[in-house]
Amino acid sequence: MIFQMYESQYEDLRGTIYGPSSPDFHPVQASETLRSSLHGLETKDQTIINTVLYHNNFQRQKILGAYEDMYSRKLLEDLEEECGGFFFEMCQALFKPAPNYDAQCVYKSLSNRHGDRSVAIEIACTRSPRQMRALRDTYQIDYRKSLDKDLTVKVEGVVGKMMHLLLCNNREEGLGVRVNDELVDKHVKILMTTTIDDIAKNVNLFEELFIGHSWKHIGTVLDKVDEARKDVQDIESIIRRNKNIHSEIRLILLTIARVSRNIQIYFAEKLRTAMTAERVDQSTIIRICVSRSEIDLQDISLEYKRKYQRPLEHDICQSTSGEYTRMICTLLSGFNNLENSFAPTPESIEE
């Protein structure tokens, strides 16, 4: 099944990959280019990068099919044989249909033997209602079990119930969503008279405050709470410094707070954390760059530069190497959005 990659929910956000318009999309030509790059004495990595990133996620599914029809071979198997490493891992992510990729990330996060559900929490808080519906449907198909039931089995207690609410319930979103001032005031009052410890223990209260409402609503509520408490710590600091609550509940609350205010800054900070860890977290770098490439990666890069006073590409280069670095930097620069961009062809490959 072929899926169109998730579109941005906001007209003013910009991804870095759009792909050629339908009349200019030629999956057979792209397949020939990739085969020429992979077949021979020397693999032409830059041509592979250009060809893959010239096309969007939906078009890549068509290329996979065309390649197999033409050569009776699987493109990803040929890529793995010639490339490997993080370069191939990124190719896998780029060629996987977006809902399947999200479902895979959630499944791995829930199945993590170390109990790290941070990726599932990230996805639950950063995907649109349509994305989440597609994720749940795909999860059922790919893993032959519902996300609902898998959560019940794999994540117990209050953490499990909160994650279930985030992953399995729809949220009000869209360009026309308006903030209900009366409901905002009600939620501000609750937060002003309730401790974070109480919210962390009370699933019903958590649901009332954070489930089903738009991120604009939640951000407005938290801003008003901080404004009313301007002489004390802001709510994010209060959550972060509270060591009495479960670490994953703290992460859930922090993620909700950060995403509700600025999702692009949230991802910029996640990328920074991934690059500055003792061991660079390449899987997080790949997941964010790939999953946001057609939504708001350009805006994430701008927020990164504002916050850290240097380009995201610069820090990516310090944290990666080889053709993998070139692929990520090409993705960040928006290869096919540049003027005079072109679709690589077999004839354009240097002999």
mmCIF file of C-alpha atoms in Angstrom:
data_model
loop_
_atom_site.group_PDB
_atom_site.id
_atom_site.type_symbol
_atom_site.label_atom_id
_atom_site.label_comp_id
_atom_site.label_asym_id
_atom_site.label_seq_id
_atom_site.Cartn_x
_atom_site.Cartn_y
_atom_site.Cartn_z
ATOM 1 C CA MET A 1 0.000 0.000 0.000
ATOM 2 C CA ILE A 2 1.322 3.442 -0.927
ATOM 3 C CA PHE A 3 0.751 6.436 1.320
ATOM 4 C CA GLN A 4 1.182 10.135 0.689
ATOM 5 C CA MET A 5 3.551 11.500 3.304
ATOM 6 C CA TYR A 6 2.008 13.619 6.006
ATOM 7 C CA GLU A 7 1.481 17.212 5.059
ATOM 8 C CA SER A 8 2.096 20.171 7.313
ATOM 9 C CA GLN A 9 -0.910 21.244 9.343
ATOM 10 C CA TYR A 10 0.112 24.886 9.016
ATOM 11 C CA GLU A 11 0.448 26.789 5.771
ATOM 12 C CA ASP A 12 3.451 28.841 6.872
ATOM 13 C CA LEU A 13 5.674 25.855 7.779
ATOM 14 C CA ARG A 14 8.270 24.590 5.351
ATOM 15 C CA GLY A 15 9.827 21.228 4.721
ATOM 16 C CA THR A 16 12.933 20.687 2.611
ATOM 17 C CA ILE A 17 11.659 17.964 0.252
ATOM 18 C CA TYR A 18 8.656 18.294 -2.051
ATOM 19 C CA GLY A 19 9.492 16.205 -5.095
ATOM 20 C CA PRO A 20 8.835 17.052 -8.751
ATOM 21 C CA SER A 21 5.279 17.758 -9.877
ATOM 22 C CA SER A 22 3.423 14.801 -11.395
ATOM 23 C CA PRO A 23 4.260 15.517 -15.082
ATOM 24 C CA ASP A 24 7.963 15.655 -14.199
ATOM 25 C CA PHE A 25 8.001 12.490 -12.101
ATOM 26 C CA HIS A 26 9.555 9.544 -13.940
ATOM 27 C CA PRO A 27 9.989 6.452 -11.699
ATOM 28 C CA VAL A 28 11.487 4.414 -14.543
ATOM 29 C CA GLN A 29 14.183 7.030 -15.159
ATOM 30 C CA ALA A 30 14.900 7.252 -11.416
ATOM 31 C CA SER A 31 15.191 3.458 -11.242
ATOM 32 C CA GLU A 32 17.615 3.416 -14.169
ATOM 33 C CA THR A 33 19.730 6.100 -12.490
ATOM 34 C CA LEU A 34 19.859 4.189 -9.215
ATOM 35 C CA ARG A 35 20.705 0.913 -10.965
ATOM 36 C CA SER A 36 23.507 2.607 -12.921
ATOM 37 C CA SER A 37 24.866 4.076 -9.692
ATOM 38 C CA LEU A 38 24.800 0.736 -7.886
ATOM 39 C CA HIS A 39 25.930 -1.516 -10.734
ATOM 40 C CA GLY A 40 29.564 -1.207 -11.689
ATOM 41 C CA LEU A 41 33.058 -1.026 -10.308
ATOM 42 C CA GLU A 42 32.334 2.001 -8.144
ATOM 43 C CA THR A 43 29.139 2.954 -6.339
ATOM 44 C CA LYS A 44 28.217 6.581 -7.081
ATOM 45 C CA ASP A 45 26.950 7.715 -3.685
ATOM 46 C CA GLN A 46 26.250 11.357 -4.568
ATOM 47 C CA THR A 47 24.016 10.334 -7.463
ATOM 48 C CA ILE A 48 22.123 7.991 -5.141
ATOM 49 C CA ILE A 49 21.720 10.836 -2.629
ATOM 50 C CA ASN A 50 20.510 13.267 -5.300
ATOM 51 C CA THR A 51 18.073 10.790 -6.814
ATOM 52 C CA VAL A 52 16.573 9.691 -3.502
ATOM 53 C CA LEU A 53 16.209 13.226 -2.125
ATOM 54 C CA TYR A 54 14.935 14.691 -5.384
ATOM 55 C CA HIS A 55 11.740 12.689 -4.765
ATOM 56 C CA ASN A 56 9.258 12.755 -1.902
ATOM 57 C CA ASN A 57 8.188 9.784 0.216
ATOM 58 C CA PHE A 58 5.153 8.960 -1.941
ATOM 59 C CA GLN A 59 7.244 9.003 -5.125
ATOM 60 C CA ARG A 60 9.903 6.788 -3.556
ATOM 61 C CA GLN A 61 7.283 4.042 -3.108
ATOM 62 C CA LYS A 62 6.653 4.194 -6.865
ATOM 63 C CA ILE A 63 10.393 4.004 -7.537
ATOM 64 C CA LEU A 64 10.685 0.887 -5.356
ATOM 65 C CA GLY A 65 7.970 -0.790 -7.420
ATOM 66 C CA ALA A 66 9.406 0.302 -10.768
ATOM 67 C CA TYR A 67 12.904 -0.885 -9.815
ATOM 68 C CA GLU A 68 11.657 -4.348 -8.864
ATOM 69 C CA ASP A 69 9.517 -4.620 -12.025
ATOM 70 C CA MET A 70 12.426 -3.607 -14.243
ATOM 71 C CA TYR A 71 15.262 -5.614 -12.688
ATOM 72 C CA SER A 72 13.538 -8.346 -10.646
ATOM 73 C CA ARG A 73 15.601 -7.103 -7.721
ATOM 74 C CA LYS A 74 14.749 -5.198 -4.552
ATOM 75 C CA LEU A 75 16.287 -1.735 -4.446
ATOM 76 C CA LEU A 76 16.830 -1.724 -0.672
ATOM 77 C CA GLU A 77 18.678 -5.054 -0.847
ATOM 78 C CA ASP A 78 20.967 -3.641 -3.543
ATOM 79 C CA LEU A 79 21.532 -0.500 -1.456
ATOM 80 C CA GLU A 80 22.386 -2.576 1.612
ATOM 81 C CA GLU A 81 24.868 -4.644 -0.388
ATOM 82 C CA GLU A 82 26.685 -1.579 -1.738
ATOM 83 C CA CYS A 83 26.309 0.961 1.080
ATOM 84 C CA GLY A 84 25.538 -0.177 4.625
ATOM 85 C CA GLY A 85 26.010 1.699 7.916
ATOM 86 C CA PHE A 86 24.051 4.814 8.843
ATOM 87 C CA PHE A 87 23.831 5.747 5.156
ATOM 88 C CA PHE A 88 21.765 2.632 4.490
ATOM 89 C CA GLU A 89 19.787 3.105 7.709
ATOM 90 C CA MET A 90 18.769 6.541 6.469
ATOM 91 C CA CYS A 91 17.854 5.130 3.043
ATOM 92 C CA GLN A 92 15.614 2.581 4.759
ATOM 93 C CA ALA A 93 13.845 5.364 6.647
ATOM 94 C CA LEU A 94 13.449 7.514 3.527
ATOM 95 C CA PHE A 95 11.935 4.688 1.471
ATOM 96 C CA LYS A 96 9.560 3.435 4.164
ATOM 97 C CA PRO A 97 5.989 4.810 3.867
ATOM 98 C CA ALA A 98 5.581 7.508 6.523
ATOM 99 C CA PRO A 99 2.843 5.777 8.604
ATOM 100 C CA ASN A 100 4.809 2.505 8.552
ATOM 101 C CA TYR A 101 7.935 4.308 9.696
ATOM 102 C CA ASP A 102 6.090 5.938 12.600
ATOM 103 C CA ALA A 103 4.451 2.614 13.509
ATOM 104 C CA GLN A 104 7.858 0.912 13.467
ATOM 105 C CA CYS A 105 9.360 3.595 15.733
ATOM 106 C CA VAL A 106 6.475 3.285 18.209
ATOM 107 C CA TYR A 107 6.650 -0.532 18.171
ATOM 108 C CA LYS A 108 10.395 -0.529 18.872
ATOM 109 C CA SER A 109 9.957 2.059 21.621
ATOM 110 C CA LEU A 110 7.219 0.058 23.360
ATOM 111 C CA SER A 111 9.214 -3.163 22.981
ATOM 112 C CA ASN A 112 12.451 -1.646 24.311
ATOM 113 C CA ARG A 113 13.823 -4.042 26.912
ATOM 114 C CA HIS A 114 15.271 -1.111 28.840
ATOM 115 C CA GLY A 115 11.822 0.448 29.134
ATOM 116 C CA ASP A 116 12.651 3.618 27.164
ATOM 117 C CA ARG A 117 9.359 4.898 25.746
ATOM 118 C CA SER A 118 10.644 8.356 24.841
ATOM 119 C CA VAL A 119 10.247 7.850 21.077
ATOM 120 C CA ALA A 120 6.618 6.742 21.465
ATOM 121 C CA ILE A 121 5.963 9.805 23.646
ATOM 122 C CA GLU A 122 7.608 12.077 21.054
ATOM 123 C CA ILE A 123 5.498 10.678 18.224
ATOM 124 C CA ALA A 124 2.282 10.818 20.269
ATOM 125 C CA CYS A 125 2.847 14.534 20.888
ATOM 126 C CA THR A 126 4.128 15.638 17.472
ATOM 127 C CA ARG A 127 1.843 13.974 14.915
ATOM 128 C CA SER A 128 -1.433 15.401 13.668
ATOM 129 C CA PRO A 129 -4.768 13.594 14.252
ATOM 130 C CA ARG A 130 -4.674 12.292 10.669
ATOM 131 C CA GLN A 131 -1.141 11.029 11.161
ATOM 132 C CA MET A 132 -2.110 9.268 14.375
ATOM 133 C CA ARG A 133 -5.090 7.562 12.725
ATOM 134 C CA ALA A 134 -2.830 6.344 9.909
ATOM 135 C CA LEU A 135 -0.264 5.168 12.458
ATOM 136 C CA ARG A 136 -2.850 3.133 14.404
ATOM 137 C CA ASP A 137 -4.247 1.553 11.224
ATOM 138 C CA THR A 138 -0.756 0.700 9.982
ATOM 139 C CA TYR A 139 0.280 -0.693 13.372
ATOM 140 C CA GLN A 140 -2.630 -3.141 13.217
ATOM 141 C CA ILE A 141 -1.616 -4.294 9.725
ATOM 142 C CA ASP A 142 2.151 -4.493 10.284
ATOM 143 C CA TYR A 143 2.148 -6.125 13.730
ATOM 144 C CA ARG A 144 -1.206 -7.964 13.647
ATOM 145 C CA LYS A 145 -2.304 -6.388 16.877
ATOM 146 C CA SER A 146 -3.886 -3.086 17.781
ATOM 147 C CA LEU A 147 -1.775 -0.351 19.319
ATOM 148 C CA ASP A 148 -4.459 -0.140 21.993
ATOM 149 C CA LYS A 149 -3.935 -3.759 23.112
ATOM 150 C CA ASP A 150 -0.151 -3.676 22.706
ATOM 151 C CA LEU A 151 0.056 -0.670 25.012
ATOM 152 C CA THR A 152 -2.038 -2.432 27.634
ATOM 153 C CA VAL A 153 0.319 -5.412 27.611
ATOM 154 C CA LYS A 154 3.657 -3.589 27.392
ATOM 155 C CA VAL A 155 3.208 -0.466 29.522
ATOM 156 C CA GLU A 156 1.559 -0.781 32.912
ATOM 157 C CA GLY A 157 0.284 1.600 35.569
ATOM 158 C CA VAL A 158 -0.252 5.340 35.299
ATOM 159 C CA VAL A 159 2.439 5.669 32.600
ATOM 160 C CA GLY A 160 0.614 3.137 30.433
ATOM 161 C CA LYS A 161 -2.729 4.878 30.893
ATOM 162 C CA MET A 162 -1.282 8.280 30.023
ATOM 163 C CA MET A 163 0.484 6.923 26.940
ATOM 164 C CA HIS A 164 -2.726 5.169 25.905
ATOM 165 C CA LEU A 165 -4.584 8.484 26.111
ATOM 166 C CA LEU A 166 -1.921 10.240 24.028
ATOM 167 C CA LEU A 167 -1.573 7.548 21.353
ATOM 168 C CA CYS A 168 -5.147 6.311 21.021
ATOM 169 C CA ASN A 169 -7.261 9.474 21.298
ATOM 170 C CA ASN A 170 -7.770 12.198 18.712
ATOM 171 C CA ARG A 171 -6.708 15.762 19.318
ATOM 172 C CA GLU A 172 -8.450 18.868 18.035
ATOM 173 C CA GLU A 173 -6.161 20.399 15.421
ATOM 174 C CA GLY A 174 -6.273 22.269 12.137
ATOM 175 C CA LEU A 175 -5.980 25.737 10.679
ATOM 176 C CA GLY A 176 -9.406 26.853 11.890
ATOM 177 C CA VAL A 177 -9.148 25.786 15.529
ATOM 178 C CA ARG A 178 -10.065 28.556 17.957
ATOM 179 C CA VAL A 179 -9.198 28.815 21.618
ATOM 180 C CA ASN A 180 -12.155 28.687 24.019
ATOM 181 C CA ASP A 181 -11.390 31.423 26.564
ATOM 182 C CA GLU A 182 -13.749 29.978 29.146
ATOM 183 C CA LEU A 183 -12.120 26.547 28.966
ATOM 184 C CA VAL A 184 -8.661 28.142 29.074
ATOM 185 C CA ASP A 185 -9.561 29.979 32.310
ATOM 186 C CA LYS A 186 -10.936 26.759 33.802
ATOM 187 C CA HIS A 187 -7.718 24.854 33.059
ATOM 188 C CA VAL A 188 -5.544 27.721 34.301
ATOM 189 C CA LYS A 189 -7.431 27.637 37.595
ATOM 190 C CA ILE A 190 -6.915 23.875 37.904
ATOM 191 C CA LEU A 191 -3.174 24.189 37.293
ATOM 192 C CA MET A 192 -2.888 27.091 39.719
ATOM 193 C CA THR A 193 -4.520 25.099 42.514
ATOM 194 C CA THR A 194 -3.061 21.648 41.791
ATOM 195 C CA THR A 195 0.506 20.423 42.238
ATOM 196 C CA ILE A 196 2.457 18.625 39.524
ATOM 197 C CA ASP A 197 2.641 15.650 41.897
ATOM 198 C CA ASP A 198 -1.148 15.438 41.950
ATOM 199 C CA ILE A 199 -1.422 15.616 38.147
ATOM 200 C CA ALA A 200 1.228 12.898 37.838
ATOM 201 C CA LYS A 201 -0.893 10.548 39.935
ATOM 202 C CA ASN A 202 -4.356 11.429 38.632
ATOM 203 C CA VAL A 203 -5.104 10.034 35.151
ATOM 204 C CA ASN A 204 -8.539 11.662 35.015
ATOM 205 C CA LEU A 205 -7.053 15.081 35.737
ATOM 206 C CA PHE A 206 -4.315 14.484 33.155
ATOM 207 C CA GLU A 207 -6.987 13.601 30.598
ATOM 208 C CA GLU A 208 -9.064 16.669 31.407
ATOM 209 C CA LEU A 209 -6.112 19.013 30.973
ATOM 210 C CA PHE A 210 -4.129 17.528 28.103
ATOM 211 C CA ILE A 211 -6.165 15.106 25.986
ATOM 212 C CA GLY A 212 -8.321 16.113 23.024
ATOM 213 C CA HIS A 213 -7.419 19.808 23.186
ATOM 214 C CA SER A 214 -5.429 21.593 20.509
ATOM 215 C CA TRP A 215 -1.776 22.411 21.158
ATOM 216 C CA LYS A 216 -2.723 26.059 20.797
ATOM 217 C CA HIS A 217 -5.155 25.671 23.704
ATOM 218 C CA ILE A 218 -2.605 23.906 25.916
ATOM 219 C CA GLY A 219 0.112 26.438 25.086
ATOM 220 C CA THR A 220 -2.237 29.311 25.926
ATOM 221 C CA VAL A 221 -3.107 27.706 29.265
ATOM 222 C CA LEU A 222 0.554 27.165 30.208
ATOM 223 C CA ASP A 223 1.517 30.704 29.171
ATOM 224 C CA LYS A 224 -1.248 32.149 31.358
ATOM 225 C CA VAL A 225 -0.155 29.998 34.297
ATOM 226 C CA ASP A 226 3.439 31.224 33.923
ATOM 227 C CA GLU A 227 2.259 34.804 33.621
ATOM 228 C CA ALA A 228 0.260 34.476 36.830
ATOM 229 C CA ARG A 229 3.268 32.913 38.585
ATOM 230 C CA LYS A 230 5.887 35.297 37.206
ATOM 231 C CA ASP A 231 7.534 35.679 40.615
ATOM 232 C CA VAL A 232 8.230 31.919 40.863
ATOM 233 C CA GLN A 233 9.541 29.171 38.558
ATOM 234 C CA ASP A 234 7.886 28.591 35.198
ATOM 235 C CA ILE A 235 5.916 25.374 34.822
ATOM 236 C CA GLU A 236 8.546 23.634 32.679
ATOM 237 C CA SER A 237 11.197 24.218 35.351
ATOM 238 C CA ILE A 238 8.838 22.980 38.047
ATOM 239 C CA ILE A 239 8.226 19.753 36.095
ATOM 240 C CA ARG A 240 11.904 19.274 35.212
ATOM 241 C CA ARG A 241 13.122 19.698 38.791
ATOM 242 C CA ASN A 242 10.469 17.521 40.399
ATOM 243 C CA LYS A 243 12.214 14.244 41.216
ATOM 244 C CA ASN A 244 9.260 12.838 43.149
ATOM 245 C CA ILE A 245 7.285 11.835 40.062
ATOM 246 C CA HIS A 246 8.009 8.902 37.751
ATOM 247 C CA SER A 247 10.693 9.780 35.168
ATOM 248 C CA GLU A 248 8.472 8.831 32.217
ATOM 249 C CA ILE A 249 5.556 10.861 33.554
ATOM 250 C CA ARG A 250 7.944 13.786 33.921
ATOM 251 C CA LEU A 251 8.997 13.264 30.297
ATOM 252 C CA ILE A 252 5.352 13.126 29.154
ATOM 253 C CA LEU A 253 4.503 16.387 30.933
ATOM 254 C CA LEU A 254 7.650 18.127 29.675
ATOM 255 C CA THR A 255 7.047 16.991 26.109
ATOM 256 C CA ILE A 256 3.464 18.283 26.232
ATOM 257 C CA ALA A 257 4.647 21.642 27.587
ATOM 258 C CA ARG A 258 7.445 22.064 25.026
ATOM 259 C CA VAL A 259 5.463 20.907 21.985
ATOM 260 C CA SER A 260 2.466 23.093 22.876
ATOM 261 C CA ARG A 261 4.641 26.205 22.770
ATOM 262 C CA ASN A 262 6.868 25.608 19.758
ATOM 263 C CA ILE A 263 7.224 22.219 18.110
ATOM 264 C CA GLN A 264 10.133 23.374 15.920
ATOM 265 C CA ILE A 265 12.175 24.477 18.961
ATOM 266 C CA TYR A 266 11.309 21.133 20.575
ATOM 267 C CA PHE A 267 12.840 19.244 17.642
ATOM 268 C CA ALA A 268 15.827 21.617 17.463
ATOM 269 C CA GLU A 269 16.567 20.890 21.116
ATOM 270 C CA LYS A 270 16.164 17.139 20.556
ATOM 271 C CA LEU A 271 18.668 17.260 17.708
ATOM 272 C CA ARG A 272 21.111 19.208 19.875
ATOM 273 C CA THR A 273 20.788 16.661 22.682
ATOM 274 C CA ALA A 274 21.317 13.803 20.215
ATOM 275 C CA MET A 275 24.498 15.383 18.838
ATOM 276 C CA THR A 276 26.027 16.328 22.194
ATOM 277 C CA ALA A 277 25.418 13.005 23.946
ATOM 278 C CA GLU A 278 28.478 11.016 25.003
ATOM 279 C CA ARG A 279 27.615 8.652 22.155
ATOM 280 C CA VAL A 280 25.929 10.496 19.282
ATOM 281 C CA ASP A 281 22.322 9.331 18.944
ATOM 282 C CA GLN A 282 22.217 8.757 15.194
ATOM 283 C CA SER A 283 18.795 7.083 15.264
ATOM 284 C CA THR A 284 17.234 10.274 16.681
ATOM 285 C CA ILE A 285 18.994 12.432 14.077
ATOM 286 C CA ILE A 286 17.730 10.186 11.278
ATOM 287 C CA ARG A 287 14.197 9.927 12.696
ATOM 288 C CA ILE A 288 13.717 13.672 13.065
ATOM 289 C CA CYS A 289 15.341 14.666 9.773
ATOM 290 C CA VAL A 290 13.406 12.073 7.772
ATOM 291 C CA SER A 291 10.008 12.379 9.466
ATOM 292 C CA ARG A 292 9.993 16.207 9.340
ATOM 293 C CA SER A 293 11.569 16.589 5.875
ATOM 294 C CA GLU A 294 8.244 17.229 4.137
ATOM 295 C CA ILE A 295 6.638 19.102 7.029
ATOM 296 C CA ASP A 296 8.829 21.672 8.814
ATOM 297 C CA LEU A 297 12.515 20.674 8.685
ATOM 298 C CA GLN A 298 13.481 24.028 7.189
ATOM 299 C CA ASP A 299 11.841 25.804 10.130
ATOM 300 C CA ILE A 300 13.489 23.437 12.613
ATOM 301 C CA SER A 301 16.863 24.373 11.072
ATOM 302 C CA LEU A 302 16.059 28.083 11.460
ATOM 303 C CA GLU A 303 15.063 27.640 15.113
ATOM 304 C CA TYR A 304 18.262 25.676 15.718
ATOM 305 C CA LYS A 305 20.358 28.512 14.284
ATOM 306 C CA ARG A 306 18.489 31.113 16.383
ATOM 307 C CA LYS A 307 18.924 29.146 19.583
ATOM 308 C CA TYR A 308 22.509 27.899 19.191
ATOM 309 C CA GLN A 309 23.962 30.652 16.969
ATOM 310 C CA ARG A 310 25.259 28.288 14.302
ATOM 311 C CA PRO A 311 23.770 26.307 11.414
ATOM 312 C CA LEU A 312 22.357 22.859 12.070
ATOM 313 C CA GLU A 313 24.375 21.569 9.110
ATOM 314 C CA HIS A 314 27.595 22.632 10.859
ATOM 315 C CA ASP A 315 26.863 20.592 13.969
ATOM 316 C CA ILE A 316 25.599 17.638 11.917
ATOM 317 C CA CYS A 317 28.964 17.576 10.118
ATOM 318 C CA GLN A 318 30.750 17.444 13.480
ATOM 319 C CA SER A 319 28.609 14.491 14.609
ATOM 320 C CA THR A 320 28.547 12.336 11.460
ATOM 321 C CA SER A 321 30.913 11.218 8.725
ATOM 322 C CA GLY A 322 31.217 10.106 5.114
ATOM 323 C CA GLU A 323 28.356 9.789 2.663
ATOM 324 C CA TYR A 324 25.909 9.683 5.566
ATOM 325 C CA THR A 325 26.907 13.278 6.375
ATOM 326 C CA ARG A 326 26.431 14.315 2.763
ATOM 327 C CA MET A 327 22.973 12.750 2.679
ATOM 328 C CA ILE A 328 21.769 14.524 5.830
ATOM 329 C CA CYS A 329 23.231 17.877 4.755
ATOM 330 C CA THR A 330 21.605 17.523 1.325
ATOM 331 C CA LEU A 331 18.299 16.740 3.032
ATOM 332 C CA LEU A 332 18.640 19.802 5.267
ATOM 333 C CA SER A 333 19.489 22.091 2.345
ATOM 334 C CA GLY A 334 16.391 21.078 0.417
ATOM 335 C CA PHE A 335 18.058 19.628 -2.681
ATOM 336 C CA ASN A 336 15.108 19.825 -5.056
ATOM 337 C CA ASN A 337 13.890 23.203 -3.803
ATOM 338 C CA LEU A 338 16.959 24.985 -5.153
ATOM 339 C CA GLU A 339 16.711 26.941 -8.372
ATOM 340 C CA ASN A 340 17.678 24.986 -11.477
ATOM 341 C CA SER A 341 17.437 21.669 -9.629
ATOM 342 C CA PHE A 342 17.188 18.638 -11.867
ATOM 343 C CA ALA A 343 16.409 14.957 -11.741
ATOM 344 C CA PRO A 344 19.636 12.952 -12.060
ATOM 345 C CA THR A 345 19.616 10.642 -15.076
ATOM 346 C CA PRO A 346 21.783 7.682 -16.049
ATOM 347 C CA GLU A 347 23.458 9.923 -18.678
ATOM 348 C CA SER A 348 24.364 12.521 -16.024
ATOM 349 C CA ILE A 349 26.445 10.009 -14.071
ATOM 350 C CA GLU A 350 30.134 10.462 -14.665
ATOM 351 C CA GLU A 351 31.805 7.455 -16.195
#
